[in-house]
Tab-separated table of C-alpha atoms in Angstrom:
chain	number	residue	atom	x	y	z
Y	1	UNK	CA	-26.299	33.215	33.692
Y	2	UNK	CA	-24.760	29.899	33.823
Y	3	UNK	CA	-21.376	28.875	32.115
Y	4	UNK	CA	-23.452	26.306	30.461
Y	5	UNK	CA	-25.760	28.460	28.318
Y	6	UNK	CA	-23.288	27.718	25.103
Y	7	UNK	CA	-21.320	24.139	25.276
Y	8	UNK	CA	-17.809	23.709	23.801
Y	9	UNK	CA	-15.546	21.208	22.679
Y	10	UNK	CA	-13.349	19.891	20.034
Y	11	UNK	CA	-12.745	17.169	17.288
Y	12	UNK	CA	-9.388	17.700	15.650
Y	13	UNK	CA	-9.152	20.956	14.044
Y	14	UNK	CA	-13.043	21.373	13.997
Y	15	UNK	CA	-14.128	23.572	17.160
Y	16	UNK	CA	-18.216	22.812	18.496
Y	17	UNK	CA	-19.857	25.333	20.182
Y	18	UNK	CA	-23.451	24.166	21.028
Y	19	UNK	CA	-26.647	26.589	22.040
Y	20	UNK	CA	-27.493	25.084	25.477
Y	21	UNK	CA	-31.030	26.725	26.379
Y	22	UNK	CA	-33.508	23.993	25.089
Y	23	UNK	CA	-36.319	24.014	24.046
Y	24	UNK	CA	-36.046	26.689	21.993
Y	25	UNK	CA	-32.546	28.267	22.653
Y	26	UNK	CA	-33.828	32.068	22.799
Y	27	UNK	CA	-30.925	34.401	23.439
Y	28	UNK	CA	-29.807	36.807	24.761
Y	29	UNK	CA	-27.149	39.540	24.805
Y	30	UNK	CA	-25.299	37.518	26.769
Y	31	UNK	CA	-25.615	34.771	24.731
Y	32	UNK	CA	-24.669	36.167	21.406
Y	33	UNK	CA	-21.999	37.799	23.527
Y	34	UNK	CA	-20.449	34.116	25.014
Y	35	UNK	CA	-20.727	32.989	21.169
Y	36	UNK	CA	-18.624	35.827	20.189
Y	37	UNK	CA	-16.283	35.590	23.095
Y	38	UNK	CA	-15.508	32.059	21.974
Y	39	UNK	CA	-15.362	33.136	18.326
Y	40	UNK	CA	-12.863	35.578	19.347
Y	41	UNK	CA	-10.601	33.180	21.484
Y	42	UNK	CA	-10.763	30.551	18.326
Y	43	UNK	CA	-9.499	33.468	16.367
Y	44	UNK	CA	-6.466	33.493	17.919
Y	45	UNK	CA	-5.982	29.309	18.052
Y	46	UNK	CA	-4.027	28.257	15.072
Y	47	UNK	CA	-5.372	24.327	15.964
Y	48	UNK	CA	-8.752	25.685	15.365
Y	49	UNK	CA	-9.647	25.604	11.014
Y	50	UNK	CA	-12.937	25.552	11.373
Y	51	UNK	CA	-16.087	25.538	13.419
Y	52	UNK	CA	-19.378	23.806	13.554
Y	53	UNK	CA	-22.392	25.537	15.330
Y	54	UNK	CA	-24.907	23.517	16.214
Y	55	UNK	CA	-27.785	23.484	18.910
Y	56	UNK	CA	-29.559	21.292	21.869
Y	57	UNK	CA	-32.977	21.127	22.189
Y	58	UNK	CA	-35.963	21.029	19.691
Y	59	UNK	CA	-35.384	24.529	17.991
Y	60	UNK	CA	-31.994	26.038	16.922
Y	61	UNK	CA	-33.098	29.062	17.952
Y	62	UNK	CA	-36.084	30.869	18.044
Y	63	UNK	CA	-34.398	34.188	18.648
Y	64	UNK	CA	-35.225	36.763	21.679
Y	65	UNK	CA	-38.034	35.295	24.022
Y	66	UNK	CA	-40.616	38.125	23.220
Y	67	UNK	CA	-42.859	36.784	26.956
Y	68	UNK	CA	-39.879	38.629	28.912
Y	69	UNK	CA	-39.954	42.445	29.305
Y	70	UNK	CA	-36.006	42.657	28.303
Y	71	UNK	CA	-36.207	40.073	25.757
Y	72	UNK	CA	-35.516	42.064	22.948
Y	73	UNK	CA	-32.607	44.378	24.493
Y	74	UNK	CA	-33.912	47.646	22.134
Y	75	UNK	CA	-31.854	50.353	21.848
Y	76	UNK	CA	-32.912	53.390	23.675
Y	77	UNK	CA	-32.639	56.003	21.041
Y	78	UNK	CA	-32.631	55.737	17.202
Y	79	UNK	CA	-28.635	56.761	17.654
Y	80	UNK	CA	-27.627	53.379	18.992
Y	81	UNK	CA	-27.307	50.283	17.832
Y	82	UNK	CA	-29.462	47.232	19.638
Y	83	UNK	CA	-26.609	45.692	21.903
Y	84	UNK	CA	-27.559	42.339	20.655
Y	85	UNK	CA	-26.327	43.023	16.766
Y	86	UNK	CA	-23.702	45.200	18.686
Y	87	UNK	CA	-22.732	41.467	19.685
Y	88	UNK	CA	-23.388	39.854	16.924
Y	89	UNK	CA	-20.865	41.822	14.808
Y	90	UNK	CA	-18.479	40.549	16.484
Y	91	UNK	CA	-19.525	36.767	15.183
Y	92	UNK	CA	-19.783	38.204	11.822
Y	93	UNK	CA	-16.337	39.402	11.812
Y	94	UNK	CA	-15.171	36.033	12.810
Y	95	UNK	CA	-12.367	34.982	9.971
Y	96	UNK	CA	-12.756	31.299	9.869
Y	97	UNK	CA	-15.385	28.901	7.977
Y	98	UNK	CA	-18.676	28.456	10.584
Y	99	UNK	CA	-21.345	25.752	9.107
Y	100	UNK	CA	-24.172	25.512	10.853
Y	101	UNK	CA	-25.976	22.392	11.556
Y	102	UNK	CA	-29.929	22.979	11.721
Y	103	UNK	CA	-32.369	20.574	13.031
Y	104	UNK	CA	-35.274	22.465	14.317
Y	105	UNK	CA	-36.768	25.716	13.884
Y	106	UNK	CA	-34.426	28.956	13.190
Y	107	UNK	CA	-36.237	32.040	13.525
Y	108	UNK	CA	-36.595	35.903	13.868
Y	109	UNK	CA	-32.848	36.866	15.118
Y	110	UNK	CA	-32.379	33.078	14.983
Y	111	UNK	CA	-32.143	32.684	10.835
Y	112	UNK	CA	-30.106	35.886	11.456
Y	113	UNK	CA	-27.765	33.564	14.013
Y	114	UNK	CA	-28.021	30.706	11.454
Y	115	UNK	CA	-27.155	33.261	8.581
Y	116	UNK	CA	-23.855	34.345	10.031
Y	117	UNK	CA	-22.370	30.710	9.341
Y	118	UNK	CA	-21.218	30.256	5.884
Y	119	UNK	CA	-22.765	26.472	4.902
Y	120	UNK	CA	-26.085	24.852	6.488
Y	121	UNK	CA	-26.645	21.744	7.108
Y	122	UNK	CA	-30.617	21.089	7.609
Y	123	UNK	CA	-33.429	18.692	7.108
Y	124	UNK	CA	-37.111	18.858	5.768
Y	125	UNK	CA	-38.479	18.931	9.322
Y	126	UNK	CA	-36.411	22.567	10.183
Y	127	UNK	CA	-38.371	25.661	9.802
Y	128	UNK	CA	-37.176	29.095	8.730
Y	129	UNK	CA	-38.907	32.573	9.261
Y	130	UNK	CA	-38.184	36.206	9.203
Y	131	UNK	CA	-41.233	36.646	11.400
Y	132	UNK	CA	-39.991	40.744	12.359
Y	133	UNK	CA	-43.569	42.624	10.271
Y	134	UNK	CA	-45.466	39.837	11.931
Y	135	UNK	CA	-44.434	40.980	15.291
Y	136	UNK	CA	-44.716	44.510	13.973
Y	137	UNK	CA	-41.175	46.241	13.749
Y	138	UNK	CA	-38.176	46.311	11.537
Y	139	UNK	CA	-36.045	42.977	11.124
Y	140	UNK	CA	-32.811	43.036	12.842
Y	141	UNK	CA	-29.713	41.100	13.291
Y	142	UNK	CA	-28.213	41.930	9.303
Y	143	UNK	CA	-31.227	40.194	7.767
Y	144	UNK	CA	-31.771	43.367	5.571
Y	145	UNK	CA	-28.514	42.343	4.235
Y	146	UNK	CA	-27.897	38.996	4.764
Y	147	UNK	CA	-31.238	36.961	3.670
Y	148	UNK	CA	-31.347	39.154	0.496
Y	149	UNK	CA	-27.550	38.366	-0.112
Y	150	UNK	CA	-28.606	34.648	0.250
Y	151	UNK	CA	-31.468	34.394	-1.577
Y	152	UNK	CA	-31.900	36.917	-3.838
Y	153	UNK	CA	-34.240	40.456	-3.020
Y	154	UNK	CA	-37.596	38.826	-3.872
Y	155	UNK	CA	-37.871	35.830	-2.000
Y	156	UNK	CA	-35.961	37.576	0.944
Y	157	UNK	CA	-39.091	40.494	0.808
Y	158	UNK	CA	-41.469	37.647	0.876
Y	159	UNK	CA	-40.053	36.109	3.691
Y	160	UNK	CA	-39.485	39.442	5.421
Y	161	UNK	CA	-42.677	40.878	4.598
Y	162	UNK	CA	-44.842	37.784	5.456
Y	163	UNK	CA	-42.978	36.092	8.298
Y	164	UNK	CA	-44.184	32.933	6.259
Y	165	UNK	CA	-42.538	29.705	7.643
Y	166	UNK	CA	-40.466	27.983	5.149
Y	167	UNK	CA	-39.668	23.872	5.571
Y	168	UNK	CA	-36.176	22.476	5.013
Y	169	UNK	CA	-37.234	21.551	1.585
Y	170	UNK	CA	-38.191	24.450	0.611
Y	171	UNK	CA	-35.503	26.282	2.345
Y	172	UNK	CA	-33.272	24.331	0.248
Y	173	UNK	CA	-34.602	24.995	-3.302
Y	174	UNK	CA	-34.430	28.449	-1.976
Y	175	UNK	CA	-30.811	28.518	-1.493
Y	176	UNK	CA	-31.511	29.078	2.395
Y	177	UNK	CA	-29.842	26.127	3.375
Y	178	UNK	CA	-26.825	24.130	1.333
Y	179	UNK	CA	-27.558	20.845	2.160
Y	180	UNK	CA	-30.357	18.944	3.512
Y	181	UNK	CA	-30.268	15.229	5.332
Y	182	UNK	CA	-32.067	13.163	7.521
Y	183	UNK	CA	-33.248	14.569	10.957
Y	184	UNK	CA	-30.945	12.120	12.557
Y	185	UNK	CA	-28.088	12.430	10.290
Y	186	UNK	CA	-27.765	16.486	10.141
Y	187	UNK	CA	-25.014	16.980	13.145
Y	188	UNK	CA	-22.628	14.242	11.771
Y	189	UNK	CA	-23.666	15.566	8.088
Y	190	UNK	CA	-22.521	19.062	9.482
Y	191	UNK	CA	-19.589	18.002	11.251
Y	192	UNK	CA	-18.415	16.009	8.202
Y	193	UNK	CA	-18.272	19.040	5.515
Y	194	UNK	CA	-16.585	21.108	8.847
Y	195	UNK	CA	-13.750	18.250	8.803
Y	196	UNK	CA	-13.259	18.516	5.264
Y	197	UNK	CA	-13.254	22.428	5.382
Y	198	UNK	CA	-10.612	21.811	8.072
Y	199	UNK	CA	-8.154	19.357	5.665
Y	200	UNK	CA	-7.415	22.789	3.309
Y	201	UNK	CA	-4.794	25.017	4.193
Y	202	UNK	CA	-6.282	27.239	6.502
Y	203	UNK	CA	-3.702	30.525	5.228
Y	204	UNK	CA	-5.297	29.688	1.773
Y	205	UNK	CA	-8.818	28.971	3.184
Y	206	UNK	CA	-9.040	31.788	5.301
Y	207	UNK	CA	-7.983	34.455	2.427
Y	208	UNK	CA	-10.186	32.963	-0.029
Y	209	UNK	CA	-13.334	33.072	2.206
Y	210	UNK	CA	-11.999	37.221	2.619
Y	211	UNK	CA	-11.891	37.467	-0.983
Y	212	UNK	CA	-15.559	36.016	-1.814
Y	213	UNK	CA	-16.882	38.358	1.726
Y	214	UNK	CA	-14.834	41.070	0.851
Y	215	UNK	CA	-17.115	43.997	1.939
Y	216	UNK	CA	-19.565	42.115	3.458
Y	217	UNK	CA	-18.716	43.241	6.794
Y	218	UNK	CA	-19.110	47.147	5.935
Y	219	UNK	CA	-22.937	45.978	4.327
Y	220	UNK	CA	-23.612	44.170	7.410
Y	221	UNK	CA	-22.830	47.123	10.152
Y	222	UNK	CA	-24.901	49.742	7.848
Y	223	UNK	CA	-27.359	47.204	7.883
Y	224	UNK	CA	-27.418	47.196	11.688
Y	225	UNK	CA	-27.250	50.610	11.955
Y	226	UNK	CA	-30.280	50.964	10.430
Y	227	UNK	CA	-32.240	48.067	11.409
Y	228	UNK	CA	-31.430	49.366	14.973
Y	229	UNK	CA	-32.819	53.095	14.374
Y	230	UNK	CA	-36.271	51.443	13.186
Y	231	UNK	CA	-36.668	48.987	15.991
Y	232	UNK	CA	-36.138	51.641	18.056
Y	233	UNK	CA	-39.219	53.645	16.978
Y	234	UNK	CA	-41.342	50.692	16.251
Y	235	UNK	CA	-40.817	48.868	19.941
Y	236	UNK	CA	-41.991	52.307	21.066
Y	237	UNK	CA	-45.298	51.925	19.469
Y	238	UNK	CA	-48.008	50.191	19.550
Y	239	UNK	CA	-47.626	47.393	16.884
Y	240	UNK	CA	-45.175	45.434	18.672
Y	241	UNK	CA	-47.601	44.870	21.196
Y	242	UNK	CA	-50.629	43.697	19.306
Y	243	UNK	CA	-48.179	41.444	17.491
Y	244	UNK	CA	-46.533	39.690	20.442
Y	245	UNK	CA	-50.050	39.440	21.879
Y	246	UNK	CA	-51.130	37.712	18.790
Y	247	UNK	CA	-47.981	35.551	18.679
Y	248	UNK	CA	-48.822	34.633	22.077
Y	249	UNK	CA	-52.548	33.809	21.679
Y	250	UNK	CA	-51.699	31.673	17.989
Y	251	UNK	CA	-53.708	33.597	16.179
Y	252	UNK	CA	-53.713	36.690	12.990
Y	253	UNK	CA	-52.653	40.206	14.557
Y	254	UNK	CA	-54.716	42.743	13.844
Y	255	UNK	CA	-52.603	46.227	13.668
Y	256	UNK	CA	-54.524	49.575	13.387
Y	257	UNK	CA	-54.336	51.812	9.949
């Protein structure tokens, strides 16, 4: 894979790190895995107080590309965990403020992506869905955890349950998203509230974002855990199929009884 699949770069004390597979910025284990590799090396940067997470092309991310064979990286056995969240745990456990700035579509493992920042930064013409039943397994990437956390159990089982597409708007009323601007405005909107996250003191920012996670972390990974030991049944079946068939062909799937 290129070097260029995620782009970096700095303003100040406000570290960028930009998806770089348009259109639609599917990913990969290796992606999620460069993400936390960079994550991980900010860590350790005392310059770096904050960081923004945007994404190039017309989607934020539309999760794992479901056409390729490998394109959801399953786990083999209900004992492991999918190597993507495996990944992804490690962006979770990241200890600095990320805000995310959303223009286009964030879906499947790509709300779960957008989810792992802690402010959002969108705009009416961004869509969000939790499209996992649709596709016909388990959702994955903390979702269990995280979109209920966010936005309350019922609207996170309607979302889950339905893989209804939700506009900016909406995702906002919703508490989905924190703050919604023009299309044109959202990265400099974004980048904005991660400059002022970046004027606090970042011993006293950094504790009090620990304080209001506190065991977030320990929800997430027995989230993961089991989100993992479904998919793995489920991607052996035959649901999974029918549903990235139907994805495929834009129309209803129809799964057996």
């Amino acid at each position: 894979m290129p070097d260029t699949v995620i782009l970096t770069r700095r303003d100040g004390h406000v570290a960028i790190i930009e998806l770089n597979r348009p259109p639609h910025n599917f990913f990969d284990v290796d992606m999620i895995a460069r993400i936390a590799d960079e994550l991980d090396r900010l860590q350790d940067d005392k310059t770096c107080r904050a960081v923004l997470l945007q994404a190039g092309g017309s989607a934020f991310c539309a999760g794992a590309d479901f056409s390729r064979r490998d394109g959801a990286a399953a786990p083999r056995s209900a004992s492991r965990i999918n190597p993507i969240y495996l990944e992804a745990l490690r962006i979770f456990g990241f200890g600095k403020p990320i805000v995310a700035a959303i223009e286009g579509p964030a879906v499947g493992g790509g709300l779960g992506l957008a989810l792992a920042a802690d402010f959002r930064v969108s705009c009416t013409e961004a869509r969000f869905s939790a499209n996992f039943n649709r596709l016909g397994f388990h959702p994955g990437f903390a979702l269990s955890y995280t979109l209920p956390a966010l936005i309350g159990k019922q609207m996170a089982a309607w979302m889950l349950y339905t893989g209804t597409r939700v506009d900016g708007a909406r995702a906002r009323e919703m508490g989905l998203v924190d703050f919604i601007v023009p299309r044109d405005e959202v990265r400099a909107a974004a980048l904005a509230l991660a400059r002022e996250l970046a004027t606090s003191s970042p011993r006293a920012l950094q504790s009090t974002r620990q304080t209001l996670k506190a065991d977030s972390l320990s929800h997430i990974r027995n989230a993961i855990a089991r989100e993992s030991a479904e998919q793995a049944v489920q991607f052996a079946g035959p649901d999974i199929a029918e549903g990235v068939r139907a994805m495929a062909e834009r129309r209803p799937p129809v799964f057996a009884d």
